[in-house]
Coordinates of C-alpha atoms and ligand atoms in Angstrom, one line a residue:
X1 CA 158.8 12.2 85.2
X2 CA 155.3 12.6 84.3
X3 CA 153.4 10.2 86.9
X4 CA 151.2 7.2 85.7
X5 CA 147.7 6.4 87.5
X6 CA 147.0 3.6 90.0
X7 CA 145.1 1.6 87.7
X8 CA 148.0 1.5 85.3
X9 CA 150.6 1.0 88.1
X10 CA 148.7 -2.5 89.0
X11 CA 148.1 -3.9 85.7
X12 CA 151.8 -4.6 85.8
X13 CA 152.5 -3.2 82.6
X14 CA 155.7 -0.9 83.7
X15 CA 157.0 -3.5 86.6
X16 CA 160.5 -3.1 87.3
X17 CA 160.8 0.2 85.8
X18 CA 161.0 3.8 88.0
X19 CA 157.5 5.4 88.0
X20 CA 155.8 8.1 90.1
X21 CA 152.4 8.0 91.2
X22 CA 150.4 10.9 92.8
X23 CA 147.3 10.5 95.4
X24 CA 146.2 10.9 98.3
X25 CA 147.4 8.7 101.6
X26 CA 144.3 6.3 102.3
X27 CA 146.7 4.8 105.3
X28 CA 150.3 4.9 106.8
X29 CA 151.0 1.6 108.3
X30 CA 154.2 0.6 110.9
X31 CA 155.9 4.0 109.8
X32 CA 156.5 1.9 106.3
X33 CA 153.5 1.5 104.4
X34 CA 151.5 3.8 102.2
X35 CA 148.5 2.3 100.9
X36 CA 148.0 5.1 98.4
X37 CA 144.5 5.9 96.2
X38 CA 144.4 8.5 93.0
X39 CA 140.5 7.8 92.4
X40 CA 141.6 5.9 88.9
X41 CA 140.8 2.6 90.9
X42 CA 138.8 1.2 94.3
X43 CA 142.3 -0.6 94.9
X44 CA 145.2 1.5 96.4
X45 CA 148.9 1.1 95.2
X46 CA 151.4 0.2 98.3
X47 CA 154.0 2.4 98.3
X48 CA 157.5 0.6 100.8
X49 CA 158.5 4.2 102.5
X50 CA 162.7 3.7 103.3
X51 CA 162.0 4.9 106.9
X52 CA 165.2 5.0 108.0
X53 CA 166.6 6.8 105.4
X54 CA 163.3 9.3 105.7
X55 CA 163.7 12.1 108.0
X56 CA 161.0 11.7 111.1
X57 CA 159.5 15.3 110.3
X58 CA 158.3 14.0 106.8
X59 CA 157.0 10.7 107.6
X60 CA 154.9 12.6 110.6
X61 CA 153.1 14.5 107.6
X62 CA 152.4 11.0 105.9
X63 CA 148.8 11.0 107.0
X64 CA 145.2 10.2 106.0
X65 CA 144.0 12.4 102.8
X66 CA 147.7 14.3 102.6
X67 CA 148.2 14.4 98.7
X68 CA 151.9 13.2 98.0
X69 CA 153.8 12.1 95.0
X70 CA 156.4 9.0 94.8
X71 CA 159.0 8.0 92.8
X72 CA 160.5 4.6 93.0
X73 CA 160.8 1.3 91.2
X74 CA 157.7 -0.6 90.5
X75 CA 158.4 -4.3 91.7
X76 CA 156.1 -7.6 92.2
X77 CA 155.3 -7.7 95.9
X78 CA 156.3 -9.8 98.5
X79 CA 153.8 -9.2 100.9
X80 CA 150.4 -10.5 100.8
X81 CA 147.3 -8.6 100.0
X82 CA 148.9 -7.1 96.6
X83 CA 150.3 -7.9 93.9
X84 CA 152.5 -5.0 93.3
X85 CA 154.2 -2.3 95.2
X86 CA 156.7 0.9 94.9
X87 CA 159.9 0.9 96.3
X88 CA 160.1 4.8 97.4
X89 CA 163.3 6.4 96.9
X90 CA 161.6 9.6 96.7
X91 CA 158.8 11.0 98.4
X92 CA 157.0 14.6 98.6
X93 CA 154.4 15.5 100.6
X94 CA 152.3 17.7 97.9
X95 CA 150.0 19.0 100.3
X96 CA 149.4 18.5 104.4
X97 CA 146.1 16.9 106.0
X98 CA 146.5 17.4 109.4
X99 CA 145.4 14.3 111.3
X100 CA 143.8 15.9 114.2
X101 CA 140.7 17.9 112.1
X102 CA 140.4 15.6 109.3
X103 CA 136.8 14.8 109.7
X104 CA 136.6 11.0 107.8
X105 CA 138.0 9.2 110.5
X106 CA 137.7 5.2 108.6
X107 CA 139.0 3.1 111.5
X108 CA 135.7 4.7 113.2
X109 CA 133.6 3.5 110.2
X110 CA 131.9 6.6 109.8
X111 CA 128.2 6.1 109.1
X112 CA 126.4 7.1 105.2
X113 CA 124.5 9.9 107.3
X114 CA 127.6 11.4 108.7
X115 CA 129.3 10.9 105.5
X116 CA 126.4 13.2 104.1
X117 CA 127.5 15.8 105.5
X118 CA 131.0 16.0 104.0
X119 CA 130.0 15.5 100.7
X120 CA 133.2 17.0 99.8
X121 CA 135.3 14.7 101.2
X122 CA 133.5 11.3 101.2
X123 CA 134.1 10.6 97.7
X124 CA 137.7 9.6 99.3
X125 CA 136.3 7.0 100.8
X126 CA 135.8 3.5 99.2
X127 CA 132.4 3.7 98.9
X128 CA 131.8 6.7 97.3
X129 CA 134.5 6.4 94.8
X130 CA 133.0 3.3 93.4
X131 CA 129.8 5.3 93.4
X132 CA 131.0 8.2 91.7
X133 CA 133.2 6.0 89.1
X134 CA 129.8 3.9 88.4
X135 CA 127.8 6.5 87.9
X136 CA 130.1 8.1 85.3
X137 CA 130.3 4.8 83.5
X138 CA 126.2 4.6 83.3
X139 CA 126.0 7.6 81.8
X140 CA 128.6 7.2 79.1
X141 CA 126.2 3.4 79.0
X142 CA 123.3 6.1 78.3
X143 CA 124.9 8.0 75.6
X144 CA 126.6 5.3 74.0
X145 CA 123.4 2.7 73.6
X146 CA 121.2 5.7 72.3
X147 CA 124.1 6.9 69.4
X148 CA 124.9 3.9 68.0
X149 CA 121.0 3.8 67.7
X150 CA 121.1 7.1 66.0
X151 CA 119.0 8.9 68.6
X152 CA 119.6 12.5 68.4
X153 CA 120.5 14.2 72.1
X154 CA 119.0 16.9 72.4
X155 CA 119.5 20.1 75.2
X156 CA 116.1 20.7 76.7
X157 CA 115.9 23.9 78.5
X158 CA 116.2 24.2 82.2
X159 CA 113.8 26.9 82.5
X160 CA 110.6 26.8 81.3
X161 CA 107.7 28.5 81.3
X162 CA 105.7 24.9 80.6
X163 CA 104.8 22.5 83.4
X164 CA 105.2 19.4 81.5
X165 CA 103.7 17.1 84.1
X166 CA 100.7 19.1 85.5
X167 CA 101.6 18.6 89.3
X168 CA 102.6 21.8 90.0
X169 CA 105.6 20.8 92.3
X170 CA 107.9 23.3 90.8
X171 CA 110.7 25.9 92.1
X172 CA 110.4 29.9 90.6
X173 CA 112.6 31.2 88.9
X174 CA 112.3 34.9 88.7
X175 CA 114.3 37.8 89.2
X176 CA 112.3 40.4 91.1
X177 CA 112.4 41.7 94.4
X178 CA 110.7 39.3 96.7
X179 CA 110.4 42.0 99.5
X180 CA 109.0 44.5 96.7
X181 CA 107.9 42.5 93.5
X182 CA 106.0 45.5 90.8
X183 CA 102.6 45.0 91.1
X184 CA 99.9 45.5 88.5
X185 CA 96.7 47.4 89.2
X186 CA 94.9 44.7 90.4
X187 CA 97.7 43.7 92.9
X188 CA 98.7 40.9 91.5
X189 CA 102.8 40.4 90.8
X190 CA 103.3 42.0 87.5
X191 CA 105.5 39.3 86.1
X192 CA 105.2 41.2 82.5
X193 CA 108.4 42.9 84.9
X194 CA 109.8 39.5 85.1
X195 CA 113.0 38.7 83.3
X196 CA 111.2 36.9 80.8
X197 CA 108.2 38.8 81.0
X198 CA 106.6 36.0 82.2
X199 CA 106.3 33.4 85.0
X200 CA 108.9 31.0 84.7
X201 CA 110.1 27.7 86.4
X202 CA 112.8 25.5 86.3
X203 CA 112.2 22.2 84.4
X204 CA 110.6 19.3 85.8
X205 CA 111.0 17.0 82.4
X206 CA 112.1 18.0 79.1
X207 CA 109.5 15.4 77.6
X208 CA 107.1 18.5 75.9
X209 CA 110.2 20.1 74.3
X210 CA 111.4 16.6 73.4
X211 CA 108.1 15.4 71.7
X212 CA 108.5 18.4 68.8
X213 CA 111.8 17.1 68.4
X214 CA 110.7 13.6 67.9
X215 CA 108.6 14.7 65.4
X216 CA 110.8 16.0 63.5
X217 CA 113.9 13.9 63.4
X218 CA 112.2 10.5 64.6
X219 CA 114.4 9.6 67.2
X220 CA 115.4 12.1 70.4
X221 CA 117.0 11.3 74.0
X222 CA 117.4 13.9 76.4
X223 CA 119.7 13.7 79.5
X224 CA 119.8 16.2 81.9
X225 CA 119.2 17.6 85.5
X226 CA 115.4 18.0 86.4
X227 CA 113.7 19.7 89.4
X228 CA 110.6 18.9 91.6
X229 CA 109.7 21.0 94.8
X230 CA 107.5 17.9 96.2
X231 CA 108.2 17.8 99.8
X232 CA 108.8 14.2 100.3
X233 CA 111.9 13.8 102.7
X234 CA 111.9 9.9 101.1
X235 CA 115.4 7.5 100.3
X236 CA 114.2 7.8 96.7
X237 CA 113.2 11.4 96.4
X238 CA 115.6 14.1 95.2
X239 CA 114.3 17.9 94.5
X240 CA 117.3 18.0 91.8
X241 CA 117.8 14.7 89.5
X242 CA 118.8 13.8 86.6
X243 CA 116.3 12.1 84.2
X244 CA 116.6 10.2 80.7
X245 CA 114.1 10.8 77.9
X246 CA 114.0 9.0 75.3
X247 CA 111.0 10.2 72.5
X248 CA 110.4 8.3 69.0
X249 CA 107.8 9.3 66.3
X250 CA 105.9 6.4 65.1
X251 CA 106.4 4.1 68.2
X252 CA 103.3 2.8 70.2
X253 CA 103.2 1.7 73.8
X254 CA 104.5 -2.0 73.2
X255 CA 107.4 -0.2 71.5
X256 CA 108.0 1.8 74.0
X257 CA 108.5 -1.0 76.3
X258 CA 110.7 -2.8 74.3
X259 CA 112.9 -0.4 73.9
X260 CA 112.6 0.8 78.1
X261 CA 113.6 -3.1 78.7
X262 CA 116.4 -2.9 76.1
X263 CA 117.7 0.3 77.1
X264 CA 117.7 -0.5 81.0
X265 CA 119.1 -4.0 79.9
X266 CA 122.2 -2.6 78.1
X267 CA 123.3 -0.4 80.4
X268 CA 123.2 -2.9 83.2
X269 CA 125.5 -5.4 81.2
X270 CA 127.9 -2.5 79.4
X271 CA 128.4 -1.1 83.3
X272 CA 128.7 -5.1 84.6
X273 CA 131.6 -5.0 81.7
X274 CA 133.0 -1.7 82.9
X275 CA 133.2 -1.6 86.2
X276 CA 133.8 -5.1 87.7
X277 CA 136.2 -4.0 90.6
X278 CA 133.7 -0.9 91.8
X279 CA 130.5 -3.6 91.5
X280 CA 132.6 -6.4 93.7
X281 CA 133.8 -3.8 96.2
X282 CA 129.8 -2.5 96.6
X283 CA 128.4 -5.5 96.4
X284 CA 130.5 -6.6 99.6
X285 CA 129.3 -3.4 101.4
X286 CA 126.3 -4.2 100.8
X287 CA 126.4 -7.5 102.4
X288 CA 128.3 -6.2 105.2
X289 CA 125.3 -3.5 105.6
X290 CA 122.6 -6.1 105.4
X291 CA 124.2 -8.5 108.4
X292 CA 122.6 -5.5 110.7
X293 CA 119.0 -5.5 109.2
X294 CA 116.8 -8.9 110.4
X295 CA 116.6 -11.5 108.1
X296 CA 113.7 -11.1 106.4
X297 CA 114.6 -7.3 105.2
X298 CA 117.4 -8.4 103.6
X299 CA 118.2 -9.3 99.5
X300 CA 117.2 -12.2 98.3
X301 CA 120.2 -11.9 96.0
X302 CA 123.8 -10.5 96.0
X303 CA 124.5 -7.7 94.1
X304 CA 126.1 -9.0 91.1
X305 CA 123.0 -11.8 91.0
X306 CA 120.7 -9.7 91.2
X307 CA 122.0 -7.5 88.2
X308 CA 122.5 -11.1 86.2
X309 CA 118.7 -12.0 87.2
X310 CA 117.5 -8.2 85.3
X311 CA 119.6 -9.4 82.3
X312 CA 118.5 -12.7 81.6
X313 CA 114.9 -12.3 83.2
X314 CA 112.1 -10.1 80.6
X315 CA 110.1 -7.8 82.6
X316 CA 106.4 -9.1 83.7
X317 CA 104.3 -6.9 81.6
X318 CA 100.7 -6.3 83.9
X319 CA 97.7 -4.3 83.7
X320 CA 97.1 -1.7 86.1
X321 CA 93.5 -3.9 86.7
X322 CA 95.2 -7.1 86.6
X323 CA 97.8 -5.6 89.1
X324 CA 94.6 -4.0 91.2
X325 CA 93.5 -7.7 91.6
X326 CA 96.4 -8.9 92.9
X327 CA 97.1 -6.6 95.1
X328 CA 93.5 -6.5 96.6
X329 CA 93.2 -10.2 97.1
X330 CA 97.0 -9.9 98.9
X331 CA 97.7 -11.0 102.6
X332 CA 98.7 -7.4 103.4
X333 CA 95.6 -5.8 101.8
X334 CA 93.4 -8.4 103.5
X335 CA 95.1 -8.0 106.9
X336 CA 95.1 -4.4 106.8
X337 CA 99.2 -4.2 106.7
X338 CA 99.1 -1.6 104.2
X339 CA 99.1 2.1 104.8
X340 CA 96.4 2.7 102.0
X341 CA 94.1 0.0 101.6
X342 CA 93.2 -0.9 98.1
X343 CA 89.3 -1.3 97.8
X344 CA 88.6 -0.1 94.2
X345 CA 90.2 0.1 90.6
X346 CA 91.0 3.1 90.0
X347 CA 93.4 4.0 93.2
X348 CA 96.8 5.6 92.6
X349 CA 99.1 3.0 93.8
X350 CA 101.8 3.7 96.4
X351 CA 105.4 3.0 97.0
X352 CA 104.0 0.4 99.2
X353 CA 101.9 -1.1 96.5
X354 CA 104.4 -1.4 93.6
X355 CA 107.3 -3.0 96.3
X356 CA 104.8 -5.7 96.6
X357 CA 103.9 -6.7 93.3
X358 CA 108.1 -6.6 92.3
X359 CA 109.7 -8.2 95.2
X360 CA 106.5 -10.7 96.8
X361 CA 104.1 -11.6 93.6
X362 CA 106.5 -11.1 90.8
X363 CA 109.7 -11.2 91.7
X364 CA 111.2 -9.6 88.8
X365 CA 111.1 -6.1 87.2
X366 CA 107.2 -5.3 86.1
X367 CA 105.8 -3.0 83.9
X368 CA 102.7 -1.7 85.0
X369 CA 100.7 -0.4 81.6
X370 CA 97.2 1.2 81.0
X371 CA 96.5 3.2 83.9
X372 CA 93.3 4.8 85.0
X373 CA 93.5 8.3 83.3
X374 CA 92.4 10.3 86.2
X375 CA 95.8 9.3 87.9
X376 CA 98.3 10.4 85.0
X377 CA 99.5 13.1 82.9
X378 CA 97.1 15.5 80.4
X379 CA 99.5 13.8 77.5
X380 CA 98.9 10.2 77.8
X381 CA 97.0 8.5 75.2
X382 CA 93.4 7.5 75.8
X383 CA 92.1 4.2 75.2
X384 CA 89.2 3.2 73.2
X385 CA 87.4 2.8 77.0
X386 CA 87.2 5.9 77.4
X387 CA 89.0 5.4 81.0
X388 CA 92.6 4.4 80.6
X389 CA 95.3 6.3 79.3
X390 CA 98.5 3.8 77.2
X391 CA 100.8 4.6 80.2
X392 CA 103.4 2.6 81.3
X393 CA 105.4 2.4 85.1
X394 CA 108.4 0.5 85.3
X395 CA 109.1 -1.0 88.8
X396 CA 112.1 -2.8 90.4
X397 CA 112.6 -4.2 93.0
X398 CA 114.1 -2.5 96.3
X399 CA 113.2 0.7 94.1
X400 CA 110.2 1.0 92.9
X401 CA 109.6 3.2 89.9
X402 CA 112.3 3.5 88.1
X403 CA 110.5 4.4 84.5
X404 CA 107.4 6.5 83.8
X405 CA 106.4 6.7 80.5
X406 CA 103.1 6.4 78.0
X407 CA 102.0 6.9 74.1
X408 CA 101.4 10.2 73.3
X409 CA 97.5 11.4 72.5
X410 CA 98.6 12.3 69.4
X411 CA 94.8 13.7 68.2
X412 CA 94.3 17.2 68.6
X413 CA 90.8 17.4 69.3
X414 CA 90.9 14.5 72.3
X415 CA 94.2 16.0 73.7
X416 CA 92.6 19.7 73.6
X417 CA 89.3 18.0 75.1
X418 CA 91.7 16.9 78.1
X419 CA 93.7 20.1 78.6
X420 CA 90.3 21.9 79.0
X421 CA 88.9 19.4 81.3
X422 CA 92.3 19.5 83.3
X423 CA 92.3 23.4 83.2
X424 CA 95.5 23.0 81.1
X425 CA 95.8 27.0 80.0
X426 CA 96.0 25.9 75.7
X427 CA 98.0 28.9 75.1
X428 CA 100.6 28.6 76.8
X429 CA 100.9 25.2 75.2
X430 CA 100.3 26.7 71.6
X431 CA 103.6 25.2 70.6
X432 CA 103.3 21.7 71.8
X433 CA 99.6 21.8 70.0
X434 CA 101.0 22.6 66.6
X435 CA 102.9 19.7 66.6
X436 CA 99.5 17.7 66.3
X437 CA 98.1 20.2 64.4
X438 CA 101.4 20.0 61.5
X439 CA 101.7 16.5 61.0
X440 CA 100.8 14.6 64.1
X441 CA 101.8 11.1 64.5
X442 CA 101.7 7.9 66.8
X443 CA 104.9 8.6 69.6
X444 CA 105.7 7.2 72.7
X445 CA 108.6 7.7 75.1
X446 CA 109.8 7.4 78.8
X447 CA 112.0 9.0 81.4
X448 CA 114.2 7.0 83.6
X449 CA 115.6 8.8 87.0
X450 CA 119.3 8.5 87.0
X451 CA 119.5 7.9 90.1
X452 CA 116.9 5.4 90.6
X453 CA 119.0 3.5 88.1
X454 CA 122.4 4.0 90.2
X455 CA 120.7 2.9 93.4
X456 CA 119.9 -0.4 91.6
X457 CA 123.4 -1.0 90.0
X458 CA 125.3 0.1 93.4
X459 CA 123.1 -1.8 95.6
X460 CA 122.7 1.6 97.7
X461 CA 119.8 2.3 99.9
X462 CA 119.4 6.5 99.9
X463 CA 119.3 8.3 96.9
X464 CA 121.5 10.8 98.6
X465 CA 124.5 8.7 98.2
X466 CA 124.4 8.3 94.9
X467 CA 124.6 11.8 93.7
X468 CA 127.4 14.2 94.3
X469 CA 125.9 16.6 96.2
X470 CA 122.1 15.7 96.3
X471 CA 119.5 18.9 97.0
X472 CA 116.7 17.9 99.3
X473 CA 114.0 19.8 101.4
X474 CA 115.9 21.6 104.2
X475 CA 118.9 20.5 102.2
X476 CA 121.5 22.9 99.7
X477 CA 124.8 22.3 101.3
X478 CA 128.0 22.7 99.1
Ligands
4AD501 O1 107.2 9.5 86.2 P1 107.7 10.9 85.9 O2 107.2 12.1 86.6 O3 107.6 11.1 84.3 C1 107.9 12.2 83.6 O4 108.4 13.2 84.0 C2 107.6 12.1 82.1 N1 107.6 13.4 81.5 C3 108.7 11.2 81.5 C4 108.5 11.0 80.1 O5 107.5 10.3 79.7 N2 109.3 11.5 79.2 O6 109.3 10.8 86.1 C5 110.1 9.9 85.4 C6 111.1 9.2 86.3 C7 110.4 8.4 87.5 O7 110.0 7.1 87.0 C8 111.5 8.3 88.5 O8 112.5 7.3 88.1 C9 112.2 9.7 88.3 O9 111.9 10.2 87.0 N3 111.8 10.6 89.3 C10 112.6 11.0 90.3 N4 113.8 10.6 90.7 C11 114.3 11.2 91.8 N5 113.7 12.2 92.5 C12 112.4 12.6 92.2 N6 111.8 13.5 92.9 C13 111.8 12.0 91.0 N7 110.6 12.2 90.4 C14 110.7 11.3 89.4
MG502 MG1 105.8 8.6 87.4

């Protein structure tokens, strides 16, 4: 018989007939009860184990994480708690978990740093199932809002010899001998002997690549793994993420923010749809997590509300010098409780910064839009002041930035003016340069972290525990 998944078994759908499931023991209860999980659902299917009819050496091997397979008859339950259970009348044990080195020991409620470190195995745990199952369910949300748009996905490449955002923070790739690279006359590393001929890296946005294709079929989203070798050890800081990029020819920065607000908007509400059980389930773990913090660290909101209040609420659109005002006439600022100390416009604004203006002035997402220039990309439109650059930040609260995006300078002669000034070597960007050299045109796009964007739907805290296996400094277990 071929088995049928939990989530089917408790819709009710075959009660009263013979089924067989297959999972993996979550707990074995007064020699009796298997509360069994196959990852198709948070909720577990009871399985009534015929004890006395079970020989002793087989129900001794019914223990946490031991994959087994029943067959019985799927009836309504008597018991409180469910609503339906099997009746076993035949049970295999597919594959032993011995109960002594199992490391996820729940009745100890392992912590999320412990859990860390079995990345393998934690995604058998509540948690990290509704995690994993929401984070699936965004990304189909990603896919699907962008097609039925017609936005092309495109496959940027992970390595590159461009660095799209100027900051340098990026991890070699190369296949020489580090103990005996070829040298060139001069001494230097010969990278002409490189694989590529070359010096290559791997990507740390596909926006530069995704820009020529904008420009030539209008409408582009990229979605795919990105890499920054920036050292900060921070909750929201990941050396390997995934990033979203939507590019579209002809759209300026207040269409780019429309569609960023849309975008983030739709996902939110087609994952709300999707994934009811996983959200309730998190959003009670995260209420259970916040009864240890002191009152005045903890959410406003509960999960789901919180979600509801970035569906309903538009995002506070604010200039970077109106924000500048607020945030130097703020109690913090004024009483010094701020790690950097805003005194001027024209100051890069911190984690610090942006957490204030979401979750004490505002109280609601903000976008953050014309920026001083000196603080952003070599690609972001300048404005007729000569001083800002059409950028826009997206910031929410608990996260911070969640989107970074701008127009694009699309004049050649200001956007070669700025790559020289920035030391911005022109040839290796010949490429990106003929696109406003062939037909140039007003675009704008974004790029949303992934992650970011599962830390605010999960109500999660590190951005470790919201990717599989998440690559950090020090960090490249599994
Ligand atoms: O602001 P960023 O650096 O922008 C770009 O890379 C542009 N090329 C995007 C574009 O316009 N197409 O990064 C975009 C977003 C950030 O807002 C943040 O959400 C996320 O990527 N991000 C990170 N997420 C996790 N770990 C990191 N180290 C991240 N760095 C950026
Ligand atoms: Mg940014």
């Amino acid at each position: 018989m071929k088995h049928t998944k939990v989530k089917a078994l408790l819709s009710g759908s075959k009660v009263n007939t013979e089924v067989n499931a297959k999972g993996w023991v979550r707990t074995f209860r007064n020699n009796q009860f298997i509360a069994l999980n196959d990852g198709s659902t948070i909720h577990n299917i009871q399985c009534v184990v015929d004890f006395e009819n079970t020989p002793e050496e087989t129900l001794k091997r019914i223990t946490t994480s031991a994959s087994v397979s029943v067959t019985g008859t799927l009836v309504e339950s008597k018991g409180a708690g469910q609503k339906y259970e099997i009746q076993v009348s035949k049970l295999e044990i597919l594959g032993d978990s011995d109960a002594e080195t199992y490391p996820i020991q729940l009745r100890n409620k392992p912590s999320l740093e412990f859990l860390r470190e079995k990345a393998h195995l934690r995604v058998r745990t509540n948690a990290f199932g509704a995690i994993m199952r929401v984070r699936s369910v965004l990304a189909h949300a990603v896919h699907t809002y962008f097609q039925e748009k017609g936005f092309v996905y495109v496959n940027t490449p992970v390595i590159t010899g461009a660095d799209a955002e100027g900051a340098g923070e990026m991890f070699q790739v190369t296949s020489l001998p580090l103990d005996n690279p070829p040298r060139t006359e001069d001494g230097n590393i010969d990278y002409k002997k490189d694989f590529f001929g070359k010096h290559t890296n791997l990507t740390v946005s596909g926006q530069l690549e995704g820009e020529t294709f904008a420009m030539a079929l209008g409408q582009i989203y990229t979605f795919g793994p990105t890499f920054r070798a920036e050292n900060s050890n921070t909750s929201r800081h990941l050396a390997e993420f995934w990033m979203i990029e939507p590019e579209v020819a002809f759209n300026d920065l207040d269409d780019n923010m429309d569609l960023a607000e849309d975008f983030i908007q739709y996902v939110i509400k087609y994952t709300m749809d999707k994934c009811q059980d996983d959200l309730k389930f998190l959003e009670g773990r995260l209420l259970e997590e916040e009864k240890s913090k002191p009152q005045a660290d903890r959410s406003e909101m509960a999960l789901l509300e919180k979600l509801n209040f970035v569906l309903e609420n538009n995002f506070k659109r604010v200039s970077y010098t109106e924000a500048i005002d607020i945030l130097r006439d703020s109690t913090p600022n004024k009483k010094k409780k701020f790690q950097y100390i805003i005194n001027e416009w024209g100051a890069d604004l911190q984690s610090e910064h942006e957490r204030y203006l979401v979750e004490k002035h505002f109280k609601c997402p903000v976008i953050l839009f014309d920026y001083p220039a000196n603080i952003k990309a070599f690609y972001m439109r300048l404005n007729e002041d000569g001083k800002t650059v059409r950028a826009m930040d997206i910031l929410f609260p608990g996260i911070g930035e969640i989107v970074g995006g701008s127009q694009r300078e699309e004049r050649y002669d200001v956007l070669v003016e700025k790559m020289k000034a920035l030391g911005i070597d022109e040839e290796e960007l010949w490429w990106y340069l003929d696109t406003r050299r062939f037909g140039s045109a007003v675009h704008s796009g974004f790029g949303l972290g992934f992650e970011r964007l599962v830390l605010f739907v999960t109500g999660m805290t590190n951005i470790r525990d919201v990717i599989p296996f998440p690559r950090t400094p020090q960090n490249a277990e599994f």
